[in-house]
Structures are given as structure tokens and as C-alpha cells.
Tab-separated table of C-alpha atoms and ligand atoms in Angstrom:
chain	number	residue	atom	x	y	z
A	1	MET	CA	21.770	22.438	14.399
A	2	SER	CA	20.587	24.629	17.249
A	3	PHE	CA	18.100	22.490	19.157
A	4	SER	CA	18.539	18.749	19.760
A	5	PRO	CA	15.374	16.966	20.975
A	6	LEU	CA	17.405	13.979	22.247
A	7	LYS	CA	19.890	16.134	24.181
A	8	ASN	CA	16.976	17.999	25.770
A	9	LEU	CA	15.056	14.871	26.699
A	10	ASP	CA	14.811	13.771	30.337
A	11	TYR	CA	17.968	11.597	30.366
A	12	SER	CA	16.470	9.049	32.759
A	13	MET	CA	14.180	7.934	29.931
A	14	LEU	CA	17.211	6.727	28.007
A	15	GLN	CA	18.843	5.225	31.099
A	16	GLN	CA	15.775	3.101	31.720
A	17	CYS	CA	16.875	0.575	29.087
A	18	MET	CA	18.906	-2.103	30.894
A	19	HIS	CA	19.929	-3.885	27.644
A	20	CYS	CA	18.195	-7.126	28.638
A	21	GLY	CA	17.101	-7.856	25.056
A	22	MET	CA	13.635	-9.137	25.961
A	23	CYS	CA	12.203	-6.832	23.286
A	24	LEU	CA	14.292	-8.346	20.486
A	25	PRO	CA	12.043	-11.303	19.520
A	26	THR	CA	9.017	-9.004	19.311
A	27	CYS	CA	10.595	-6.488	16.926
A	28	PRO	CA	9.680	-7.013	13.246
A	29	THR	CA	12.702	-5.107	11.897
A	30	TYR	CA	15.137	-7.048	14.068
A	31	ASP	CA	13.386	-10.264	13.096
A	32	ALA	CA	13.917	-9.377	9.424
A	33	THR	CA	17.548	-8.221	9.637
A	34	LYS	CA	19.059	-9.689	12.831
A	35	LEU	CA	20.994	-6.428	13.066
A	36	GLU	CA	21.422	-4.960	16.540
A	37	ARG	CA	21.021	-1.415	15.217
A	38	SER	CA	17.579	-2.412	13.815
A	39	SER	CA	16.396	-3.609	17.226
A	40	PRO	CA	14.731	-1.525	19.965
A	41	ARG	CA	17.812	-1.939	22.196
A	42	GLY	CA	20.132	-0.905	19.392
A	43	ARG	CA	18.016	2.101	18.478
A	44	ILE	CA	17.860	3.266	22.082
A	45	ALA	CA	21.669	2.904	22.305
A	46	LEU	CA	22.016	5.112	19.210
A	47	MET	CA	19.682	7.705	20.697
A	48	ARG	CA	21.663	7.661	23.944
A	49	SER	CA	24.945	8.148	22.084
A	50	ILE	CA	23.509	11.274	20.485
A	51	ALA	CA	22.206	12.541	23.827
A	52	ASP	CA	25.678	11.928	25.321
A	53	GLY	CA	27.329	13.801	22.454
A	54	HIS	CA	29.315	10.699	21.391
A	55	LEU	CA	27.537	10.521	18.043
A	56	GLU	CA	26.210	13.110	15.642
A	57	SER	CA	22.878	12.525	13.917
A	58	SER	CA	23.984	10.843	10.689
A	59	ARG	CA	22.231	9.563	7.588
A	60	LEU	CA	22.516	5.990	8.916
A	61	PHE	CA	20.890	7.021	12.195
A	62	ALA	CA	18.127	8.788	10.258
A	63	GLU	CA	17.461	5.771	8.043
A	64	GLU	CA	17.374	3.474	11.054
A	65	MET	CA	14.805	5.671	12.817
A	66	TYR	CA	12.619	5.618	9.696
A	67	PHE	CA	13.092	1.866	9.277
A	68	CYS	CA	11.489	1.463	12.723
A	69	LEU	CA	7.748	0.865	12.317
A	70	GLY	CA	6.775	2.620	15.515
A	71	CYS	CA	4.662	-0.484	16.201
A	72	LEU	CA	5.511	-0.369	19.940
A	73	ALA	CA	5.686	-4.158	20.298
A	74	CYS	CA	8.952	-3.500	22.154
A	75	GLU	CA	7.124	-1.331	24.678
A	76	THR	CA	4.768	-4.191	25.550
A	77	ALA	CA	7.672	-6.631	25.914
A	78	CYS	CA	9.906	-4.350	27.975
A	79	PRO	CA	10.093	-5.269	31.702
A	80	ALA	CA	11.749	-1.926	32.539
A	81	GLY	CA	8.831	0.192	31.312
A	82	VAL	CA	10.804	2.043	28.625
A	83	ASP	CA	8.604	4.747	27.045
A	84	TYR	CA	9.503	3.874	23.478
A	85	THR	CA	6.614	6.005	22.124
A	86	ARG	CA	8.285	9.150	23.410
A	87	LEU	CA	11.793	8.059	22.442
A	88	PHE	CA	10.656	7.217	18.915
A	89	GLU	CA	8.990	10.620	18.481
A	90	MET	CA	12.027	12.452	19.829
A	91	ALA	CA	14.377	10.469	17.574
A	92	ARG	CA	12.367	11.245	14.455
A	93	TRP	CA	12.222	14.897	15.512
A	94	GLU	CA	16.005	14.792	15.900
A	95	VAL	CA	16.282	13.419	12.348
A	96	GLU	CA	14.182	16.247	10.935
A	97	ARG	CA	16.096	18.879	12.931
A	98	SER	CA	19.388	17.559	11.605
A	99	ALA	CA	18.017	17.415	8.017
A	100	LYS	CA	20.082	14.311	7.243
A	101	LEU	CA	17.426	12.969	4.896
A	102	SER	CA	16.422	16.258	3.349
A	103	SER	CA	15.997	16.697	-0.396
A	104	ALA	CA	13.836	19.065	-2.452
A	105	GLN	CA	11.395	16.275	-3.278
A	106	ARG	CA	11.094	15.096	0.335
A	107	SER	CA	10.626	18.665	1.598
A	108	PHE	CA	7.872	19.233	-0.966
A	109	TRP	CA	5.927	16.124	0.060
A	110	ARG	CA	6.322	16.896	3.743
A	111	TRP	CA	5.058	20.433	3.155
A	112	ALA	CA	2.161	19.259	0.935
A	113	ILE	CA	1.007	16.402	3.165
A	114	LEU	CA	1.954	17.264	6.736
A	115	GLN	CA	1.797	21.038	6.748
A	116	THR	CA	-0.870	21.712	4.131
A	117	LEU	CA	-3.293	18.839	3.578
A	118	PHE	CA	-3.460	17.403	7.075
A	119	THR	CA	-3.761	20.784	8.777
A	120	ARG	CA	-6.750	21.968	6.711
A	121	PRO	CA	-9.770	19.667	7.116
A	122	GLY	CA	-11.755	21.580	4.466
A	123	LEU	CA	-8.982	21.134	1.909
A	124	LEU	CA	-8.665	17.456	2.797
A	125	ARG	CA	-12.375	16.978	2.120
A	126	LEU	CA	-12.009	18.826	-1.195
A	127	VAL	CA	-9.244	16.405	-2.195
A	128	GLY	CA	-11.546	13.577	-1.085
A	129	LEU	CA	-14.304	14.912	-3.370
A	130	LEU	CA	-11.915	15.150	-6.333
A	131	LEU	CA	-10.775	11.596	-5.685
A	132	LEU	CA	-14.389	10.481	-5.460
A	133	PHE	CA	-15.172	12.134	-8.829
A	134	TYR	CA	-12.121	10.451	-10.382
A	135	GLN	CA	-13.202	7.059	-9.051
A	136	LYS	CA	-16.963	7.276	-9.692
A	137	SER	CA	-16.824	8.964	-13.114
A	138	GLY	CA	-15.056	5.972	-14.610
A	139	LEU	CA	-11.826	7.906	-15.176
A	140	GLN	CA	-9.867	5.615	-12.889
A	141	ILE	CA	-11.075	2.489	-14.720
A	142	LEU	CA	-10.408	4.122	-18.097
A	143	PHE	CA	-6.872	5.202	-17.139
A	144	ARG	CA	-6.121	1.720	-15.811
A	145	LYS	CA	-7.501	0.025	-18.963
A	146	LEU	CA	-5.472	2.328	-21.184
A	147	GLY	CA	-2.413	1.433	-19.149
A	148	LEU	CA	-1.572	5.112	-18.579
A	149	PHE	CA	0.045	4.324	-15.246
A	150	ARG	CA	2.546	1.968	-16.870
A	151	ILE	CA	4.647	4.964	-17.895
A	152	LEU	CA	5.139	5.773	-14.207
A	153	PRO	CA	8.064	4.357	-12.198
A	154	ARG	CA	7.257	1.090	-10.371
A	155	TYR	CA	6.986	2.872	-6.998
A	156	TRP	CA	4.186	5.172	-8.259
A	157	GLN	CA	2.428	2.296	-10.012
A	158	ASN	CA	2.305	0.435	-6.702
A	159	LEU	CA	0.990	3.534	-4.954
A	160	GLU	CA	-1.734	3.998	-7.554
A	161	ALA	CA	-2.829	0.384	-7.065
A	162	GLN	CA	-3.294	1.157	-3.367
A	163	THR	CA	-5.494	4.250	-3.835
A	164	PRO	CA	-8.371	3.713	-1.409
A	165	ALA	CA	-11.994	4.079	-2.470
A	166	CYS	CA	-13.330	7.342	-1.099
A	167	ALA	CA	-16.634	7.359	0.813
A	168	SER	CA	-19.522	8.897	-1.107
A	169	ARG	CA	-20.617	10.810	2.006
A	170	PHE	CA	-18.426	12.151	4.791
A	171	SER	CA	-19.162	11.789	8.506
A	172	HIS	CA	-21.001	15.126	8.915
A	173	GLU	CA	-23.466	14.003	6.233
A	174	LEU	CA	-24.183	10.779	8.124
A	175	ILE	CA	-24.074	11.849	11.788
A	176	PRO	CA	-25.953	14.800	13.343
A	177	PRO	CA	-23.790	17.254	15.365
A	178	LEU	CA	-25.811	16.174	18.407
A	179	TRP	CA	-27.304	12.665	18.521
A	180	LYS	CA	-29.991	13.091	21.158
A	181	ILE	CA	-31.516	10.188	23.015
A	182	ALA	CA	-34.123	9.949	25.782
A	183	ASN	CA	-32.658	9.786	29.310
A	184	PRO	CA	-28.969	9.613	28.400
A	185	ARG	CA	-26.649	7.912	30.885
A	186	TYR	CA	-23.561	9.631	29.464
A	187	THR	CA	-22.590	12.536	27.245
A	188	VAL	CA	-19.696	11.806	24.926
A	189	ALA	CA	-17.903	13.375	21.970
A	190	LEU	CA	-16.995	11.334	18.915
A	191	LEU	CA	-13.753	11.905	17.030
A	192	THR	CA	-14.265	11.330	13.319
A	193	GLY	CA	-10.589	11.535	12.283
A	194	CYS	CA	-9.279	12.504	8.864
A	195	VAL	CA	-8.627	9.279	6.902
A	196	GLN	CA	-11.526	7.671	8.748
A	197	ASP	CA	-13.794	10.578	7.724
A	198	LEU	CA	-12.782	10.426	4.055
A	199	ILE	CA	-12.743	6.677	3.561
A	200	PHE	CA	-14.556	5.008	6.459
A	201	SER	CA	-17.289	7.492	7.378
A	202	GLU	CA	-19.692	4.523	7.679
A	203	VAL	CA	-17.548	3.241	10.569
A	204	ASN	CA	-18.000	6.612	12.284
A	205	LYS	CA	-21.753	6.372	11.736
A	206	ASP	CA	-21.780	2.837	13.187
A	207	CYS	CA	-19.875	4.069	16.234
A	208	ALA	CA	-22.300	6.954	16.846
A	209	PHE	CA	-25.215	4.499	16.497
A	210	VAL	CA	-23.659	1.972	18.895
A	211	LEU	CA	-22.921	4.691	21.448
A	212	ALA	CA	-26.532	5.935	21.241
A	213	GLN	CA	-27.779	2.359	21.684
A	214	ASN	CA	-25.775	2.236	24.897
A	215	GLY	CA	-27.254	5.310	26.506
A	216	CYS	CA	-24.774	7.909	25.254
A	217	GLU	CA	-25.737	11.281	23.854
A	218	VAL	CA	-23.167	11.892	21.144
A	219	HIS	CA	-21.603	15.236	20.159
A	220	THR	CA	-19.863	15.085	16.781
A	221	PRO	CA	-18.461	18.439	15.614
A	222	PRO	CA	-18.967	18.488	11.814
A	223	LEU	CA	-15.474	19.669	10.882
A	224	GLN	CA	-12.665	18.253	13.016
A	225	HIS	CA	-8.898	18.551	12.884
A	226	CYS	CA	-6.429	15.748	12.329
A	227	CYS	CA	-5.239	14.407	15.714
A	228	GLY	CA	-1.613	15.091	14.738
A	229	SER	CA	-0.276	11.548	15.133
A	230	LEU	CA	1.008	11.579	11.563
A	231	HIS	CA	2.992	14.714	12.407
A	232	ALA	CA	4.323	13.536	15.769
A	233	HIS	CA	5.435	10.216	14.276
A	234	ASN	CA	7.200	11.971	11.420
A	235	GLY	CA	9.225	14.503	13.358
A	236	ASP	CA	6.948	17.530	12.965
A	237	MET	CA	6.276	18.197	16.639
A	238	GLU	CA	5.315	21.849	16.265
A	239	THR	CA	2.440	21.035	13.904
A	240	ALA	CA	1.449	18.127	16.164
A	241	ARG	CA	1.254	20.514	19.119
A	242	ASN	CA	-0.784	23.065	17.158
A	243	LEU	CA	-3.270	20.420	16.086
A	244	ALA	CA	-3.599	19.217	19.688
A	245	ARG	CA	-4.461	22.780	20.795
A	246	LYS	CA	-7.049	23.131	18.026
A	247	ASN	CA	-8.724	19.855	18.987
A	248	ILE	CA	-8.824	20.774	22.670
A	249	ASP	CA	-10.493	24.090	21.742
A	250	LEU	CA	-13.062	22.377	19.542
A	251	PHE	CA	-14.567	20.032	22.145
A	252	PRO	CA	-16.499	20.943	25.339
A	253	ILE	CA	-14.079	18.848	27.391
A	254	GLU	CA	-15.327	19.944	30.832
A	255	SER	CA	-18.944	19.010	30.199
A	256	ILE	CA	-18.564	15.591	28.578
A	257	ASP	CA	-17.878	12.228	30.168
A	258	ALA	CA	-15.600	10.854	27.465
A	259	ILE	CA	-13.984	11.658	24.140
A	260	ILE	CA	-14.349	8.569	21.965
A	261	SER	CA	-11.849	7.451	19.359
A	262	ASN	CA	-12.407	4.478	17.064
A	263	ALA	CA	-9.027	4.529	15.248
A	264	ALA	CA	-6.202	2.835	17.155
A	265	GLY	CA	-3.405	5.096	15.885
A	266	CYS	CA	-5.331	8.286	16.641
A	267	GLY	CA	-6.524	7.085	20.058
A	268	SER	CA	-3.021	6.197	21.174
A	269	HIS	CA	-1.740	9.643	20.225
A	270	LEU	CA	-4.782	11.526	21.589
A	271	LYS	CA	-4.189	9.975	25.007
A	272	HIS	CA	-0.732	11.603	25.027
A	273	TYR	CA	-1.818	15.223	24.585
A	274	ASP	CA	-0.902	15.734	28.262
A	275	LYS	CA	2.749	14.885	27.541
A	276	LEU	CA	2.749	16.745	24.238
A	277	LEU	CA	1.616	19.986	25.889
A	278	GLU	CA	3.102	19.577	29.380
A	279	ASP	CA	5.232	22.721	29.015
A	280	ASP	CA	2.477	24.846	27.467
A	281	THR	CA	1.311	27.205	30.212
A	282	LEU	CA	-2.032	27.869	28.520
A	283	TYR	CA	-2.896	24.314	27.570
A	284	ALA	CA	-1.158	21.962	30.039
A	285	ASP	CA	-4.149	21.726	32.433
A	286	LYS	CA	-6.672	21.351	29.633
A	287	ALA	CA	-4.500	18.686	28.004
A	288	ARG	CA	-4.476	16.703	31.253
A	289	VAL	CA	-8.299	16.764	31.371
A	290	TRP	CA	-8.372	15.819	27.688
A	291	SER	CA	-6.047	12.842	28.089
A	292	ALA	CA	-7.970	11.536	31.074
A	293	LYS	CA	-11.197	11.573	29.057
A	294	VAL	CA	-10.025	10.041	25.772
A	295	LYS	CA	-11.302	6.477	25.486
A	296	ASP	CA	-11.046	3.958	22.746
A	297	ILE	CA	-14.601	2.910	21.823
A	298	HIS	CA	-14.080	-0.750	22.802
A	299	GLU	CA	-12.571	0.311	26.113
A	300	TRP	CA	-15.512	2.668	26.770
A	301	LEU	CA	-18.179	0.113	25.870
A	302	ALA	CA	-16.578	-2.496	28.123
A	303	GLN	CA	-16.308	0.096	30.919
A	304	ILE	CA	-19.994	1.130	30.791
A	305	GLY	CA	-21.263	-2.436	30.226
A	306	PHE	CA	-22.511	-2.571	26.641
A	307	ALA	CA	-25.839	-4.141	25.628
A	308	LYS	CA	-25.379	-7.644	24.234
A	309	PRO	CA	-26.960	-8.055	20.792
A	310	VAL	CA	-29.487	-10.839	20.391
A	311	LYS	CA	-29.392	-11.463	16.637
A	312	SER	CA	-26.913	-11.693	13.795
A	313	ALA	CA	-27.446	-12.196	10.077
A	314	SER	CA	-25.770	-15.554	9.466
A	315	LEU	CA	-22.879	-17.574	10.803
A	316	LYS	CA	-19.685	-15.674	10.232
A	317	LYS	CA	-16.152	-16.905	10.819
A	318	VAL	CA	-14.151	-13.893	11.932
A	319	CYS	CA	-10.538	-13.440	12.998
A	320	TYR	CA	-9.280	-10.378	14.840
A	321	HIS	CA	-6.100	-8.572	13.829
A	322	GLU	CA	-4.856	-6.454	16.732
A	323	ALA	CA	-3.826	-2.993	15.526
A	324	CYS	CA	-0.428	-2.148	17.080
A	325	HIS	CA	-1.592	1.124	18.560
A	326	LEU	CA	-4.541	-0.548	20.229
A	327	CYS	CA	-2.785	-3.582	21.748
A	328	HIS	CA	0.697	-2.078	22.264
A	329	GLY	CA	-0.023	1.678	22.257
A	330	GLN	CA	-3.112	1.507	24.477
A	331	LYS	CA	-2.820	-2.027	25.944
A	332	ILE	CA	-6.374	-2.821	24.857
A	333	SER	CA	-6.712	-6.425	23.801
A	334	ARG	CA	-9.575	-7.949	25.726
A	335	ALA	CA	-12.389	-5.423	25.084
A	336	PRO	CA	-12.603	-5.837	21.261
A	337	ARG	CA	-12.665	-9.626	21.665
A	338	GLU	CA	-15.386	-9.318	24.316
A	339	ILE	CA	-17.457	-7.290	21.842
A	340	LEU	CA	-16.914	-9.743	19.002
A	341	GLU	CA	-17.647	-12.731	21.246
A	342	SER	CA	-20.949	-11.136	22.295
A	343	ILE	CA	-22.318	-11.243	18.730
A	344	PRO	CA	-24.537	-14.307	18.300
A	345	ASP	CA	-23.457	-16.653	15.509
A	346	LEU	CA	-20.083	-14.954	15.172
A	347	ASP	CA	-17.386	-17.596	15.301
A	348	LEU	CA	-14.248	-15.824	16.513
A	349	VAL	CA	-11.177	-17.806	15.488
A	350	GLU	CA	-7.717	-16.990	16.779
A	351	LEU	CA	-5.342	-15.362	14.290
A	352	PRO	CA	-1.719	-16.554	14.735
A	353	GLU	CA	0.576	-13.620	15.582
A	354	ALA	CA	-2.479	-11.362	15.925
A	355	THR	CA	-0.362	-8.620	17.536
A	356	TRP	CA	2.404	-8.641	14.877
A	357	CYS	CA	2.372	-5.498	12.705
A	358	CYS	CA	0.687	-5.810	9.267
A	359	GLY	CA	3.128	-3.318	7.746
A	360	SER	CA	0.745	-0.377	7.460
A	361	ALA	CA	2.257	1.686	10.321
A	362	GLY	CA	1.043	5.137	9.297
A	363	VAL	CA	2.768	5.933	6.005
A	364	TYR	CA	5.308	3.086	6.321
A	365	ASN	CA	3.809	1.279	3.312
A	366	PHE	CA	4.759	4.350	1.237
A	367	THR	CA	8.154	5.051	2.786
A	368	GLN	CA	9.359	1.436	3.232
A	369	PRO	CA	7.386	-0.538	0.612
A	370	GLU	CA	9.612	-3.649	0.712
A	371	MET	CA	9.483	-4.217	4.452
A	372	SER	CA	5.787	-3.322	4.473
A	373	ALA	CA	5.051	-5.898	1.732
A	374	ARG	CA	7.009	-8.532	3.626
A	375	LEU	CA	4.930	-7.959	6.762
A	376	LEU	CA	1.715	-7.953	4.753
A	377	GLU	CA	2.649	-11.296	3.186
A	378	ARG	CA	3.218	-12.786	6.641
A	379	LYS	CA	-0.113	-11.417	7.905
A	380	MET	CA	-2.068	-12.661	4.867
A	381	ARG	CA	-0.566	-16.125	5.283
A	382	HIS	CA	-1.830	-16.249	8.849
A	383	ILE	CA	-5.261	-14.960	7.844
A	384	GLN	CA	-5.478	-17.678	5.200
A	385	SER	CA	-4.608	-20.322	7.805
A	386	THR	CA	-7.718	-19.398	9.825
A	387	SER	CA	-10.046	-19.779	6.782
A	388	ALA	CA	-12.025	-16.824	8.165
A	389	ALA	CA	-14.089	-14.899	5.609
A	390	THR	CA	-13.935	-11.711	7.675
A	391	VAL	CA	-11.120	-9.901	9.439
A	392	ALA	CA	-12.024	-7.410	12.145
A	393	THR	CA	-9.520	-4.699	13.019
A	394	ALA	CA	-9.795	-1.259	14.573
A	395	ASN	CA	-7.486	0.992	12.591
A	396	PRO	CA	-8.100	2.563	9.162
A	397	GLY	CA	-4.473	2.024	8.115
A	398	CYS	CA	-4.678	-1.702	8.911
A	399	ILE	CA	-8.011	-2.025	7.093
A	400	LEU	CA	-6.511	-0.394	3.983
A	401	GLN	CA	-3.384	-2.532	4.149
A	402	LEU	CA	-5.338	-5.784	4.512
A	403	GLN	CA	-7.760	-4.748	1.752
A	404	HIS	CA	-4.731	-4.183	-0.473
A	405	GLY	CA	-3.391	-7.636	0.462
A	406	ALA	CA	-6.747	-9.261	-0.331
A	407	ARG	CA	-7.029	-7.408	-3.691
A	408	GLN	CA	-3.515	-8.459	-4.683
A	409	ARG	CA	-4.393	-12.092	-4.008
A	410	ARG	CA	-7.940	-11.797	-5.419
A	411	TRP	CA	-9.424	-13.103	-2.172
A	412	PRO	CA	-13.050	-12.253	-1.404
A	413	LEU	CA	-12.102	-11.251	2.139
A	414	GLU	CA	-14.214	-8.802	4.145
A	415	ILE	CA	-12.154	-6.424	6.317
A	416	THR	CA	-14.193	-4.462	8.786
A	417	HIS	CA	-14.190	-2.647	12.123
A	418	PRO	CA	-15.414	-4.657	15.178
A	419	ILE	CA	-17.943	-1.926	15.970
A	420	SER	CA	-19.482	-2.216	12.500
A	421	LEU	CA	-20.158	-5.902	13.207
A	422	LEU	CA	-21.750	-4.952	16.524
A	423	ALA	CA	-23.826	-2.219	14.839
A	424	ASP	CA	-25.094	-4.683	12.209
A	425	SER	CA	-26.164	-7.056	14.932
A	426	TYR	CA	-27.929	-4.271	16.894
A	427	ARG	CA	-29.812	-3.228	13.750
A	428	LEU	CA	-31.090	-6.758	13.272
A	429	SER	CA	-32.093	-6.947	16.911
A	430	SER	CA	-34.136	-3.721	16.908
B	1	LIG	S1	8.582	0.157	17.470
B	1	LIG	FE1	8.398	-1.870	16.492
B	1	LIG	S2	9.904	-1.804	14.811
B	1	LIG	FE2	10.410	-0.090	16.185
B	1	LIG	S3	11.953	-0.900	17.614
B	1	LIG	FE3	9.953	-1.226	18.596
B	1	LIG	S4	9.300	-3.290	17.991
B	1	LIG	FE4	10.957	-2.663	16.595
B	2	LIG	S1	13.273	-4.961	26.815
B	2	LIG	FE1	13.361	-2.817	27.500
B	2	LIG	S2	15.099	-2.760	28.895
B	2	LIG	FE2	15.297	-4.660	27.724
B	2	LIG	S3	16.608	-4.117	25.983
B	2	LIG	FE3	14.506	-3.858	25.297
B	2	LIG	S4	14.034	-1.702	25.680
B	2	LIG	FE4	15.885	-2.183	26.872
């Protein structure tokens, strides 16, 4: 192995951990196993041993790094300010460089998903259209009734059961490239994402509408690139860096006031473009401007003072699940609650362990189905205890995971984005 990301990392980042263990009770994988190596402190110690040259990247190390959810609960708990986001990305990069998990099948899926599908937005939409045809034509129902999937191994059967329903129209068909308003107070750009665009384009439309209602002129480029978080979190840093450059080139970053993200995982990563491109002589300055302007939509609305809605449809009991990359990755907890609390007749009830990961964690539900299911079970139990009919959460992965949990249990639970609830209330008020 020629290049080692951990050996080339600023060593003080690893030294920052003082082994106090305050992160341990907040870590879902440590909670499940009680193994030191599955804790944040243990993982950092393993990373440091590799950086010191005392340990070679092994299969066990690789599995441990992929057992980590990347939920960043440890980062919130840490009194020493350890940058676990960066350490986690470097460790997974180390794993891929050392090829300790490599197999022909794994390499194929990584190539197909990371390097092909999620680097070509047009191709991703084409796959979305094919999926839509399969779902709307009745083929999916027919195949399920015929039991065709029963010949597949259990893992693939479970995956099939989780196939999300594709949106019938993508974001560019719902949102104009420029949403003009009279006397705008701000000019912003809206990021439509990739999964969000394919499955939750209505959430994007709601966000554009809410921004316009709050005095923002909204630029929404019709075809956008993936933010690259999937790549950075799965050890493909080169593709992550390329996608960051493409996004920076796509948006008029100097002339807008803010770049708005509505997906927690994307927003958390987009705010780190400055670190991702700090050694890129052409892009480092632009990336700094970019990072300073990226705002989560709740954060932005709270910052500019959003208009309080005056009507809502009927009394709704809602609980709020805090997406890890919003509460831990971006430290945004108060603003979404403020928005939900502002909706008349919305009864916001507290969800126990609201900041505990639901097990979605990017593609964790595919790569670690058992641990993911265990976390989902815990989350669903807490949701049930609130007797809320609606769960609000601000990440497409969490919405899909909770929808899957509700389907499995046959619960008529509504899972939605906080901004969609605000948009509904604005529409009633106008
Ligand atoms: S990111 Fe989450 S799972 Fe990973 S070490 Fe930190 S708390 Fe544990
Ligand atoms: S809380 Fe921070 S300093 Fe303490 S063991 Fe965990 S990562 Fe290290």
C-alpha cells in the first residue's frame, strides 16, 4: 500500500482523544456489544496504532470501521472536541486503500453505485424512471404476488421489501430554475440532492415554496450533482472531491446569500467542502466561501426570522426524530423544534432518545442489516410510546428507514419532513 490516509493525517487530531470514555454511553455499537474496539475511544486507538505504525490495516480493523454507523453521537459527547467526522472518513479511506475487504462482488457494487450511478445525475434519473415504470405498471405487485422474490437469498428479499416508491415527478418538474418573488430580501440556492430528488421531490418543492414565502428568491439548477457524502463516508475520497468541485462550479456562490440544504446527511457534508478541498490550489478559496454559505433550511429560517403560520388543517400529534447529521453533524436541534412548535394545532410530543440513530446511516441498513434492524426496533418502540400519528424528521434516509419500520409493523404512521408540515400550514393560511 503506497499511501496511508491515517499516517498522513495531522497527528494532533488523533492525540486529541484523552481516553476519558464520556462518549461510550452515547455510542450505539458500544451499547450493543460492550466491546472496547466497537466504541469511539477504541476505534480512535486503533486508528492511532496504524498511524504510529504499530498495527497494519487488517480485516478486523476494516470490519470495525464499517460497523461504526458514522452517527457522530460521540462527537457531541466528547469534551475534548475530537473531530470524529474527519477521523471516520480517513479510517474508511484507509480501509479501501488497504483493500482488506475487497472481493469481486464488492468491487462491482462500489463501481456501479459510487463511481457510476451517483456521479451521473442523468443516469440516476433514468434509473428512477425505470423504477417508477416497474412500480406503477403493476409489475412490482405482480412479481410479489407470484412470489418471484422468494427464490432470492434472504438478504435480497429484505432489500426488495425496502425498495422506496419513486416520485412521479422529479424536482426540476416541480420547481422553476428561478423562483422569482417581488422585493426579495435574500437570494438563495436550493440543493435538491440525489435520493431526495428521486424519491422526495415534493419535499424539495415544499422547501422552495417556504423559502419564497419568507422573502427568498430561489435558484434551483435543474440538474445537480450528488453532494459526495456517500463517497466520503465509504472511503472514496477522490470521487467525493470531484463531486465537490462540480457542485461549486454549478452554483453562483459569490452572488447568493445562502446555499440551502434540506437533507441532514448532505448538509453536514456540504459544510465540510472547505476541509475536503483545503489542499486544492484552484478550489480551496471557493470551497471556503461555499462552506460559509451552506445552511440547513431550519437553521436559515430561524436565522432570518420565519413567518409564523396562522392555520393548520386539524390537530396533529407529532414527534420529532433528530437525524444524526443534523443534531450531531451540524449541532442543529432547536430550530426544527421552533418551526414545528410554530404550527397552530400541532401537538409536539417529546420522543424518548430522539437523538439516537434509527439505523439508516447512509447505506448501513444494506451493509449491516442486523444492527440496523436492532436500532430500528428500538426507535419504533419509542415512537409507539408517544402515540404520535406523525413523525417529523429531516433526512431522506431516516424517512425511508422509519417508513420501512412502519410498513413492517403495519402501522398507519405518517413520516414527513418538518418543512412539509410548515408548507402545508402556509398553504392553508394563504
Ligand atoms: S460515529 Fe456513532 S457508532 Fe461510530 S463510534 Fe461514534 S457514536 Fe459510535
Ligand atoms: S469522549 Fe472524546 S476524548 Fe473522551 S474517549 Fe471519547 S473521543 Fe476520546
